[in-house]
mmCIF file with all atom_site columns, C-alpha atoms in Angstrom:
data_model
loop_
_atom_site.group_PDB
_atom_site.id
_atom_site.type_symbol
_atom_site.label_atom_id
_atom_site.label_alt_id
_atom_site.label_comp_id
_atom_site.label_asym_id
_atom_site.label_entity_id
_atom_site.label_seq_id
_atom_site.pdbx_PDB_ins_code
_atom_site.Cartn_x
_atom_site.Cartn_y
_atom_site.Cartn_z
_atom_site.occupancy
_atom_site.B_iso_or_equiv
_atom_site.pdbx_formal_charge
_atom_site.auth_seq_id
_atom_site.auth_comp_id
_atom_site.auth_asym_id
_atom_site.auth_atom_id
_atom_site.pdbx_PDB_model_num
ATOM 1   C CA . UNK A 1 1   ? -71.100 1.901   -53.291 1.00 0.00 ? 22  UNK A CA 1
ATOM 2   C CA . UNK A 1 2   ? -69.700 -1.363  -51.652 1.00 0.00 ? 23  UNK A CA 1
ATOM 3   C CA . UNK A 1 3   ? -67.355 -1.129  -48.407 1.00 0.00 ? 24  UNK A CA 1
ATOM 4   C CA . UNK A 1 4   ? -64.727 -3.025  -47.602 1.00 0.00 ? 25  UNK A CA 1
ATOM 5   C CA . UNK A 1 5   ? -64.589 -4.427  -43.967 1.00 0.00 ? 26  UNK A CA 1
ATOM 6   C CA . UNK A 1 6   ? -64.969 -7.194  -42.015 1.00 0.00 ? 27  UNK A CA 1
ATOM 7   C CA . UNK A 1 7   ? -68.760 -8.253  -40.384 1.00 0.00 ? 28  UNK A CA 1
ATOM 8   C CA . UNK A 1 8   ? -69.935 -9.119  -37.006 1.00 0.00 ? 29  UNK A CA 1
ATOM 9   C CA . UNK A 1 9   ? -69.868 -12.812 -37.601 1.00 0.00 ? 30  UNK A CA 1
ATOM 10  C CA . UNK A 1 10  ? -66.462 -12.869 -39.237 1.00 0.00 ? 31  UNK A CA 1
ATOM 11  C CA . UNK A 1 11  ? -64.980 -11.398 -36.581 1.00 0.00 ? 32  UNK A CA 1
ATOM 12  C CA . UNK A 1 12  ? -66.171 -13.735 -33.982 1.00 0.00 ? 33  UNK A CA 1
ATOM 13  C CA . UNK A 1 13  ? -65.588 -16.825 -35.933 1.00 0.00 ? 34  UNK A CA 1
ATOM 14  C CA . UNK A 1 14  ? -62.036 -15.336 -36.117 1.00 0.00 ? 35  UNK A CA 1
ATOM 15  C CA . UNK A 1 15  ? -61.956 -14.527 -32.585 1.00 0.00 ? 36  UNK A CA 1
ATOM 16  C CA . UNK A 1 16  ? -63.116 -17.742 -31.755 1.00 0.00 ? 37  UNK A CA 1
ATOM 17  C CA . UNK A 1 17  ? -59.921 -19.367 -33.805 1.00 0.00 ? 38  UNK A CA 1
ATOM 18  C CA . UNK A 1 18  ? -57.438 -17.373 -32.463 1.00 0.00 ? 39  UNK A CA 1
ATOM 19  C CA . UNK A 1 19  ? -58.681 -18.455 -29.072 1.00 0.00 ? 40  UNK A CA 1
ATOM 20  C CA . UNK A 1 20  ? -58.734 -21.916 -29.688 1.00 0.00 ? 41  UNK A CA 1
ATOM 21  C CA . UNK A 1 21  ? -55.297 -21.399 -31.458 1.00 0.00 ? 42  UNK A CA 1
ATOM 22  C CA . UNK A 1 22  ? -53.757 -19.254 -28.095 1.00 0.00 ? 43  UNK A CA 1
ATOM 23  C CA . UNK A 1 23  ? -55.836 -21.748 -25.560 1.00 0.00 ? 44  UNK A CA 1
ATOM 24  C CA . UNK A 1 24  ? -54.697 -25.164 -26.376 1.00 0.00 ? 45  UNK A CA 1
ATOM 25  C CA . UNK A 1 25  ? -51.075 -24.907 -26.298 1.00 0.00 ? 46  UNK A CA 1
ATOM 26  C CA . UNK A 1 26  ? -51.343 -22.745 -22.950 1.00 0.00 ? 47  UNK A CA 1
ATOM 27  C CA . UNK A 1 27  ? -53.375 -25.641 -21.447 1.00 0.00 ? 48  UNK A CA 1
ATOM 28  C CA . UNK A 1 28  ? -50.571 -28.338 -22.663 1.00 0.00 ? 49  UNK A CA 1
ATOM 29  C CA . UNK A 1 29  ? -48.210 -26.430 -21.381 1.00 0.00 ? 50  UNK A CA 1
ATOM 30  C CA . UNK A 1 30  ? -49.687 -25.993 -18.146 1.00 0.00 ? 51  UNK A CA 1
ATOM 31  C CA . UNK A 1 31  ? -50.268 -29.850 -18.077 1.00 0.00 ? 52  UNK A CA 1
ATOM 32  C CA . UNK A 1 32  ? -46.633 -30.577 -19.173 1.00 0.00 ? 53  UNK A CA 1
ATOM 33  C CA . UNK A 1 33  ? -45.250 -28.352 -16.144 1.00 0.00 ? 54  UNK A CA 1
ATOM 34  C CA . UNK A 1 34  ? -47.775 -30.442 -13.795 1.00 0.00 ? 55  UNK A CA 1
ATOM 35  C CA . UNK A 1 35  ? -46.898 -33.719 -14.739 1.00 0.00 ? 56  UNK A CA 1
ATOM 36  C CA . UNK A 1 36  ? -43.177 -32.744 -14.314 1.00 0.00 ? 57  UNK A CA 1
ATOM 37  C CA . UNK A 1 37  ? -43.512 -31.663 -10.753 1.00 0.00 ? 58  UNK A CA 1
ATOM 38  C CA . UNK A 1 38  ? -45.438 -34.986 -9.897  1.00 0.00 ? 59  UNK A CA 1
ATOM 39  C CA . UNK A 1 39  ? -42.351 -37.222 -11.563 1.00 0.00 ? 60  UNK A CA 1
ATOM 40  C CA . UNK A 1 40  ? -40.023 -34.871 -9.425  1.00 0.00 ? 61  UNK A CA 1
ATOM 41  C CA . UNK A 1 41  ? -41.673 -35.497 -6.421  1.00 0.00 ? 62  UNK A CA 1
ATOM 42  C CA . UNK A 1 42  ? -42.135 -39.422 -7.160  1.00 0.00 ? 63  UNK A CA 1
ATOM 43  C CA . UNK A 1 43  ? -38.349 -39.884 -7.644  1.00 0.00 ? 64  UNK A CA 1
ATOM 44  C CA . UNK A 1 44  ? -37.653 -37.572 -4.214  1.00 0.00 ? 65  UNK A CA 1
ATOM 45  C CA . UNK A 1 45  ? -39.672 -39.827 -2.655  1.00 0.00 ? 66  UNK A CA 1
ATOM 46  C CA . UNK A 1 46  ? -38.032 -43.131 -3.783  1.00 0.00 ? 67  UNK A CA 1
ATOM 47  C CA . UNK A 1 47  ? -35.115 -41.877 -3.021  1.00 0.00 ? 68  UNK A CA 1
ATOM 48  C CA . UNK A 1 48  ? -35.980 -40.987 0.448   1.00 0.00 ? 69  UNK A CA 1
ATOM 49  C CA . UNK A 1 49  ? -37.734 -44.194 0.739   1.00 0.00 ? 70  UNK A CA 1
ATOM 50  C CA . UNK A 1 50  ? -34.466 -46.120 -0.150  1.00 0.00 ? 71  UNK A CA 1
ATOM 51  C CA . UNK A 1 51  ? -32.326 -43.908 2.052   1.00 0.00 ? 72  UNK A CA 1
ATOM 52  C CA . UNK A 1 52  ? -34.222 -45.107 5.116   1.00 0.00 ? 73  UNK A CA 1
ATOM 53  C CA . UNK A 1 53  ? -34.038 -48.738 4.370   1.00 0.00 ? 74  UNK A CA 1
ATOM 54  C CA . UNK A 1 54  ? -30.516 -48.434 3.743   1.00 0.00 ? 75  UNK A CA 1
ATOM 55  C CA . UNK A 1 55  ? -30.285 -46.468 6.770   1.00 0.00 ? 76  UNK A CA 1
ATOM 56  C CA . UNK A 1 56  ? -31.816 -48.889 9.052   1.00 0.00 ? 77  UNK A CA 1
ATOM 57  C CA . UNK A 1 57  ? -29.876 -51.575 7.206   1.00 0.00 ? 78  UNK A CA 1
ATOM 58  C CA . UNK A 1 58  ? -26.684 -50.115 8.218   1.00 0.00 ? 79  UNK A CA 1
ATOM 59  C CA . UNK A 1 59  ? -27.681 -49.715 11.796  1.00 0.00 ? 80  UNK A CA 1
ATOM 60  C CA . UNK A 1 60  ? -28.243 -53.634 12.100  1.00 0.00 ? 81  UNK A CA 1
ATOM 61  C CA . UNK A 1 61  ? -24.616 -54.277 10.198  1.00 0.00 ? 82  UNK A CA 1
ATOM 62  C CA . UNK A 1 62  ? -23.339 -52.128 12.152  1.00 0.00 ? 83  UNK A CA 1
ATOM 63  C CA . UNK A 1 63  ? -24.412 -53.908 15.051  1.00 0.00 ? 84  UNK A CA 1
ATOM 64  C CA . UNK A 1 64  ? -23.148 -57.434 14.206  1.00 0.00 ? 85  UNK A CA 1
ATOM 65  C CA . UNK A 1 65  ? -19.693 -55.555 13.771  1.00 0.00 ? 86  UNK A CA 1
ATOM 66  C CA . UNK A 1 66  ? -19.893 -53.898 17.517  1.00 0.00 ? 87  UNK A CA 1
ATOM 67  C CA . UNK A 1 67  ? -20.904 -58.078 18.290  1.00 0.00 ? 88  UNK A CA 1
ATOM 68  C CA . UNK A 1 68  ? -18.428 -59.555 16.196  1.00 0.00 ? 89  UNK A CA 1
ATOM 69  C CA . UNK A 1 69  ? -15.543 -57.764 17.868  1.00 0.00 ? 90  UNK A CA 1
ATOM 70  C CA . UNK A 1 70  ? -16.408 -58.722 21.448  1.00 0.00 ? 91  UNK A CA 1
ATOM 71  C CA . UNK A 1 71  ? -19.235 -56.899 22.963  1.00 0.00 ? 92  UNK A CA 1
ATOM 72  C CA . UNK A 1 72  ? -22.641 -58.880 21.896  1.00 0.00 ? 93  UNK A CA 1
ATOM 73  C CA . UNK A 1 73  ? -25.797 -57.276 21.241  1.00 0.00 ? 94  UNK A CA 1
ATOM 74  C CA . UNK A 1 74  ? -28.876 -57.972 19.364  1.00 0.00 ? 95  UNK A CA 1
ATOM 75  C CA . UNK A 1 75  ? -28.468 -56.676 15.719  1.00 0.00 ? 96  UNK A CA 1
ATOM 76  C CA . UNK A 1 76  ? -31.791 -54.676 16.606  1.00 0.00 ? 97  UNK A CA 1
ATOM 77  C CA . UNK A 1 77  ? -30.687 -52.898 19.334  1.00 0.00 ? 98  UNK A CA 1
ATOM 78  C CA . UNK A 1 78  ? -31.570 -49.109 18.305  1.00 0.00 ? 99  UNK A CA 1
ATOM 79  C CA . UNK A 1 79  ? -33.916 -49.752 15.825  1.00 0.00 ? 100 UNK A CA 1
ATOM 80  C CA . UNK A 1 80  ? -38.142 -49.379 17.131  1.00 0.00 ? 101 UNK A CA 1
ATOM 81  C CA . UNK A 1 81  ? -40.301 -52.580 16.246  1.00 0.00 ? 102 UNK A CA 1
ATOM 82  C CA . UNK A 1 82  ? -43.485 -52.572 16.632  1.00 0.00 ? 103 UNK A CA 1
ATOM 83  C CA . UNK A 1 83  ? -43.934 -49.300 16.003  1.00 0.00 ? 104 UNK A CA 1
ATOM 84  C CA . UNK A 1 84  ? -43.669 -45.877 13.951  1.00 0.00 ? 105 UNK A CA 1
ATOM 85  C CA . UNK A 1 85  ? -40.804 -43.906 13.893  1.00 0.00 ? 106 UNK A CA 1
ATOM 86  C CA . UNK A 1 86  ? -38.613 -41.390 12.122  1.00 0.00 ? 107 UNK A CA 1
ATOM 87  C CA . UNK A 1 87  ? -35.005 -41.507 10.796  1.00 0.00 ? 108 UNK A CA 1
ATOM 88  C CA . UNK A 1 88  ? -32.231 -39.022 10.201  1.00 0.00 ? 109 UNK A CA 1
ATOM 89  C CA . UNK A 1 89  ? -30.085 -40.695 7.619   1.00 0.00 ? 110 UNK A CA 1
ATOM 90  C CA . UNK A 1 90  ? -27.529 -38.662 7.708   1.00 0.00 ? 111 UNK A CA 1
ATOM 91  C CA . UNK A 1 91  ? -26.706 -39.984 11.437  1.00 0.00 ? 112 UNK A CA 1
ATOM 92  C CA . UNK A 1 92  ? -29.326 -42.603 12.024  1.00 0.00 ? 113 UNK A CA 1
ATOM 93  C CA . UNK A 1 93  ? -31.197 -41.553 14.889  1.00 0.00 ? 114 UNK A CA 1
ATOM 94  C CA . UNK A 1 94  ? -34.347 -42.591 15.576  1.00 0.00 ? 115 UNK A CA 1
ATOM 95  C CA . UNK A 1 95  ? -37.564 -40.826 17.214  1.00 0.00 ? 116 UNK A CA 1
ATOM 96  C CA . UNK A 1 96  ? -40.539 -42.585 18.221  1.00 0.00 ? 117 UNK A CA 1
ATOM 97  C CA . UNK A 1 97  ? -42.006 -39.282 19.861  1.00 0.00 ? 118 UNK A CA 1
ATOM 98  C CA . UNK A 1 98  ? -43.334 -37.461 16.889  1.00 0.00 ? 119 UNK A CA 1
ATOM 99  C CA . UNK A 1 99  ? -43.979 -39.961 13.780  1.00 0.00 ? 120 UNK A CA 1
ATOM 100 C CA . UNK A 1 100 ? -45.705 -37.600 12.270  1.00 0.00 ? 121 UNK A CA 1
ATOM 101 C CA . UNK A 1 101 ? -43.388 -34.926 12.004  1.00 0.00 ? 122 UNK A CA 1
ATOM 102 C CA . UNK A 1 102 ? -42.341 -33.864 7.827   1.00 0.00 ? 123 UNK A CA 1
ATOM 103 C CA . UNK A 1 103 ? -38.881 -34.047 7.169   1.00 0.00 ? 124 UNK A CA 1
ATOM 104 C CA . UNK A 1 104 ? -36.937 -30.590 6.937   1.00 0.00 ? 125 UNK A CA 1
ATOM 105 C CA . UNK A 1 105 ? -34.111 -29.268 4.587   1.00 0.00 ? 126 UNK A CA 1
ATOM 106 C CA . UNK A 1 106 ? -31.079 -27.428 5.469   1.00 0.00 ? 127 UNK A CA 1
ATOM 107 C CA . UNK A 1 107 ? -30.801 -26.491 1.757   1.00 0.00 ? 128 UNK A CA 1
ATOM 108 C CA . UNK A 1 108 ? -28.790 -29.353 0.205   1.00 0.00 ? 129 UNK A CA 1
ATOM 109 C CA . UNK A 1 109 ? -30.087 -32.403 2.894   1.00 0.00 ? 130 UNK A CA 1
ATOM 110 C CA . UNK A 1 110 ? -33.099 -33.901 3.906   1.00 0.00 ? 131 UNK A CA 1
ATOM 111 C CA . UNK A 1 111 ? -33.371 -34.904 7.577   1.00 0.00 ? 132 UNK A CA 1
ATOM 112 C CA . UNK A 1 112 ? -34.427 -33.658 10.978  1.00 0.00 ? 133 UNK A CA 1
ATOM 113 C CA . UNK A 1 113 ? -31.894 -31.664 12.803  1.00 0.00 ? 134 UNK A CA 1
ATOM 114 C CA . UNK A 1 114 ? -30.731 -32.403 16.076  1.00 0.00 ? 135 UNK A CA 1
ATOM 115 C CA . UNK A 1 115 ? -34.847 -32.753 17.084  1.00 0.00 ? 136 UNK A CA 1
ATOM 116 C CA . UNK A 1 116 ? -37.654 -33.783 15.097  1.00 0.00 ? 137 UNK A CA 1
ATOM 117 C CA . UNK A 1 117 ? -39.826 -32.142 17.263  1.00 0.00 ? 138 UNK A CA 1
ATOM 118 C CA . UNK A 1 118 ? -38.424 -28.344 17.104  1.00 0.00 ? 139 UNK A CA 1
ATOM 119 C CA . UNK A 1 119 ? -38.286 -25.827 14.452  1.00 0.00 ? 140 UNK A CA 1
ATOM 120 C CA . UNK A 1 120 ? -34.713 -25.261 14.220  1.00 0.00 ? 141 UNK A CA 1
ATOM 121 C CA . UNK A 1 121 ? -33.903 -21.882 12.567  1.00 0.00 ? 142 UNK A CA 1
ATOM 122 C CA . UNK A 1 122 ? -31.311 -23.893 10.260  1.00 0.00 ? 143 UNK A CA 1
ATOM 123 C CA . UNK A 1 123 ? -33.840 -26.618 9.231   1.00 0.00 ? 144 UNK A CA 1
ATOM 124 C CA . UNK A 1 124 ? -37.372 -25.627 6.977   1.00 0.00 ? 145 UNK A CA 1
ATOM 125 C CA . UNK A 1 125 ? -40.037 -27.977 6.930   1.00 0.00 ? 146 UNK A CA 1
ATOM 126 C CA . UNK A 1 126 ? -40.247 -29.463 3.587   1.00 0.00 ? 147 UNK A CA 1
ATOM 127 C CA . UNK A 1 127 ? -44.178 -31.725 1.896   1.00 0.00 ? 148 UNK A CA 1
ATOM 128 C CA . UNK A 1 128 ? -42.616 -35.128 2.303   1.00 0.00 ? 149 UNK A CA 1
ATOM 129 C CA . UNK A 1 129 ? -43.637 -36.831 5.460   1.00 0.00 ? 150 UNK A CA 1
ATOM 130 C CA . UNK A 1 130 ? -41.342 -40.336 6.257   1.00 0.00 ? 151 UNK A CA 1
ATOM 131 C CA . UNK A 1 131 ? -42.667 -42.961 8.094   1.00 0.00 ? 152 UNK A CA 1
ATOM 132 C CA . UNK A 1 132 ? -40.487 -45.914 9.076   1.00 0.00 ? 153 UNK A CA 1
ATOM 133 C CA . UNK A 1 133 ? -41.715 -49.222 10.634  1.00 0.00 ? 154 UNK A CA 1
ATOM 134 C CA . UNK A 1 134 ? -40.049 -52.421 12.064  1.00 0.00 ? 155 UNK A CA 1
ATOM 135 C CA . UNK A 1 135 ? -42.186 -55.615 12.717  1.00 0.00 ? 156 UNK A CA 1
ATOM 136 C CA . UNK A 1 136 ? -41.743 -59.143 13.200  1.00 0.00 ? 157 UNK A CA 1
ATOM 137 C CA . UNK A 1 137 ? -42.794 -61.307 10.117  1.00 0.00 ? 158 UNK A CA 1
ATOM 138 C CA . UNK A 1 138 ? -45.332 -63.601 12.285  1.00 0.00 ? 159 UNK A CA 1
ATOM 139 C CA . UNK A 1 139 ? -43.752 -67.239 13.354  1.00 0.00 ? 160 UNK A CA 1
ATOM 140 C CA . UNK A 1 140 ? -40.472 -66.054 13.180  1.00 0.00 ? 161 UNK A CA 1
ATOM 141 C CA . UNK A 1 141 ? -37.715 -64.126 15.390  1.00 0.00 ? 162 UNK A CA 1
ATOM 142 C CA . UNK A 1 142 ? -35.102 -64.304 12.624  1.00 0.00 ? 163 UNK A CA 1
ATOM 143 C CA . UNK A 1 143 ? -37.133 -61.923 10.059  1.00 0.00 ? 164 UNK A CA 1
ATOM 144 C CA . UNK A 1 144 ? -38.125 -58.465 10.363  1.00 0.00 ? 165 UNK A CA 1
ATOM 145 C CA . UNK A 1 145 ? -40.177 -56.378 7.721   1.00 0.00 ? 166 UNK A CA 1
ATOM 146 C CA . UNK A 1 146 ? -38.894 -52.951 7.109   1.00 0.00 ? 167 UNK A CA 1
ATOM 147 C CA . UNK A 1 147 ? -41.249 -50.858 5.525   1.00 0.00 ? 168 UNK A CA 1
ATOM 148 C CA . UNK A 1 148 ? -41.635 -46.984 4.869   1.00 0.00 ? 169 UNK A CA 1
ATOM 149 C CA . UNK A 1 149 ? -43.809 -44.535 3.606   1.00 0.00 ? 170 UNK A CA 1
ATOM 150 C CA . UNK A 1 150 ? -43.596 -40.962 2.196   1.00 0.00 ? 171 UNK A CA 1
ATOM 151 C CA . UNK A 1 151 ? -46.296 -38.965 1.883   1.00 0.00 ? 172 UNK A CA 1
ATOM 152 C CA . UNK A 1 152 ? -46.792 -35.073 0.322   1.00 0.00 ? 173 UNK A CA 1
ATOM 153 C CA . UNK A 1 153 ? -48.906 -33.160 -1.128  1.00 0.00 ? 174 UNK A CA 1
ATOM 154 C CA . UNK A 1 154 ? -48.555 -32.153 -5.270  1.00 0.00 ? 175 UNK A CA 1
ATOM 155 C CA . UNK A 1 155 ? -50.176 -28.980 -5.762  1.00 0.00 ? 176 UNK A CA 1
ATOM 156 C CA . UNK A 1 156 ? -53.402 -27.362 -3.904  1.00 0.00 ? 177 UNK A CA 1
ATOM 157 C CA . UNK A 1 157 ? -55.017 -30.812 -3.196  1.00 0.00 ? 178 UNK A CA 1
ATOM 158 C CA . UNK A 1 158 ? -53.644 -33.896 -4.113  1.00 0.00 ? 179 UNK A CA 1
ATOM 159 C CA . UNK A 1 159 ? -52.285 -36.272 -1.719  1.00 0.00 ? 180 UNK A CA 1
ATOM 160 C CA . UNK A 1 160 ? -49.567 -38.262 -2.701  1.00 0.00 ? 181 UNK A CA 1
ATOM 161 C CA . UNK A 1 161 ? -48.107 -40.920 -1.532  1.00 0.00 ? 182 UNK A CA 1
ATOM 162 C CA . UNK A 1 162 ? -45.310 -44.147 -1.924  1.00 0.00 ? 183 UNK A CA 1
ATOM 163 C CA . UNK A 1 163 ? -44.474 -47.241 -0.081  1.00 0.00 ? 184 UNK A CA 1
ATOM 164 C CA . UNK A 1 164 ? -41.476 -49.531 -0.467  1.00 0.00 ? 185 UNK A CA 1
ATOM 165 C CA . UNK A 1 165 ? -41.195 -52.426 1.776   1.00 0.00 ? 186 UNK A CA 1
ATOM 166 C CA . UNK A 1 166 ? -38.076 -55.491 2.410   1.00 0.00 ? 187 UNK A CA 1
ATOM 167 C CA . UNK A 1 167 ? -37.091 -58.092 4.913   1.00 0.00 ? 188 UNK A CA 1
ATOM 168 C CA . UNK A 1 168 ? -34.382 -57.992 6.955   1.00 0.00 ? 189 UNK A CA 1
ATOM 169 C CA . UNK A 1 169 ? -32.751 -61.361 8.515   1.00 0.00 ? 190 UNK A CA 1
ATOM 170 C CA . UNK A 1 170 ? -30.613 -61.982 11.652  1.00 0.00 ? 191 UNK A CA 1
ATOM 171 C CA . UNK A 1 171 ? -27.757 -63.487 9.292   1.00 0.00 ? 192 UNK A CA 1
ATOM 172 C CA . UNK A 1 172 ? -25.340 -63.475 12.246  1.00 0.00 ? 193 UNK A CA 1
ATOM 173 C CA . UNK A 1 173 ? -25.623 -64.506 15.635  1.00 0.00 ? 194 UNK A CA 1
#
């Protein structure tokens, strides 16, 4: 008399399918969700790159104005060169004392509160670290290079990190 039933071997091979079956989609899944965190983070970070150019940007136009009405300045009075520093775009101040300070969020903005330095109860420290920097191009005292630099971290271990640079010119006396 014959049974009917499945034997040891069968069952593995088809244990070993359904695996492979239930694995690889998991896996590209997982992958998928990775790789849309990292674009996330990229475009957060050009965007806070480009905020702090255009931030320091308006602090030199701003400057010619305050000149151009009657009271002159240099256009690079406020702005650090030579040297790190951090930026709150949302009211351009500058701190030289803690370059190394990551921005915070108050939920909708990205900046630093009223001090860099302190852990406001309002503001919670967020991955991206900005960097901002102001030097002379050498040979010149017309030309300045503005460059910053975000840095985070994507996931357990992986440093991240983006650079935009541009050069500004005394286009008004």
């Amino acid at each position: 008399m014959r049974k009917n039933g499945f034997t040891l071997i069968e069952t593995l091979v088809a244990v070993t399918l359904l695996s492979v079956a239930i694995v690889a989609p998991v896996s590209l899944a997982a992958r998928s969700l990775q790789s849309a965190y990292y674009a996330r983070d990229q475009i957060t970070a050009s965007y806070l790159a480009q905020e702090a150019i255009e931030s320091v940007r308006a602090v030199r136009d701003r400057n010619i104005m305050v000149s151009r009405q009657g009271a002159p300045i240099d256009i690079l009075t406020g702005i650090p060169v030579g040297q790190d520093f951090l930026i709150d775009t949302r009211t351009s101040r500058m701190w030289t004392t803690c370059p190394t300070v990551p921005l915070k969020t108050d939920g909708s903005f990205y900046g630093h509160g009223a001090d860099p330095c302190s852990m406001e109860a309002l503001w919670e420290p967020t991955r991206f670290l900005r960097v901002v920097r102001v030097d002379f191009v050498p040979g010149t005292s017309d030309e300045v290079t503005l460059s910053v630099t975000i840095s985070w971290t994507s996931g357990v271990f992986a440093a991240r990190s983006f650079s935009i640079s541009e050069n500004m010119y005394r286009w008004a006396e």
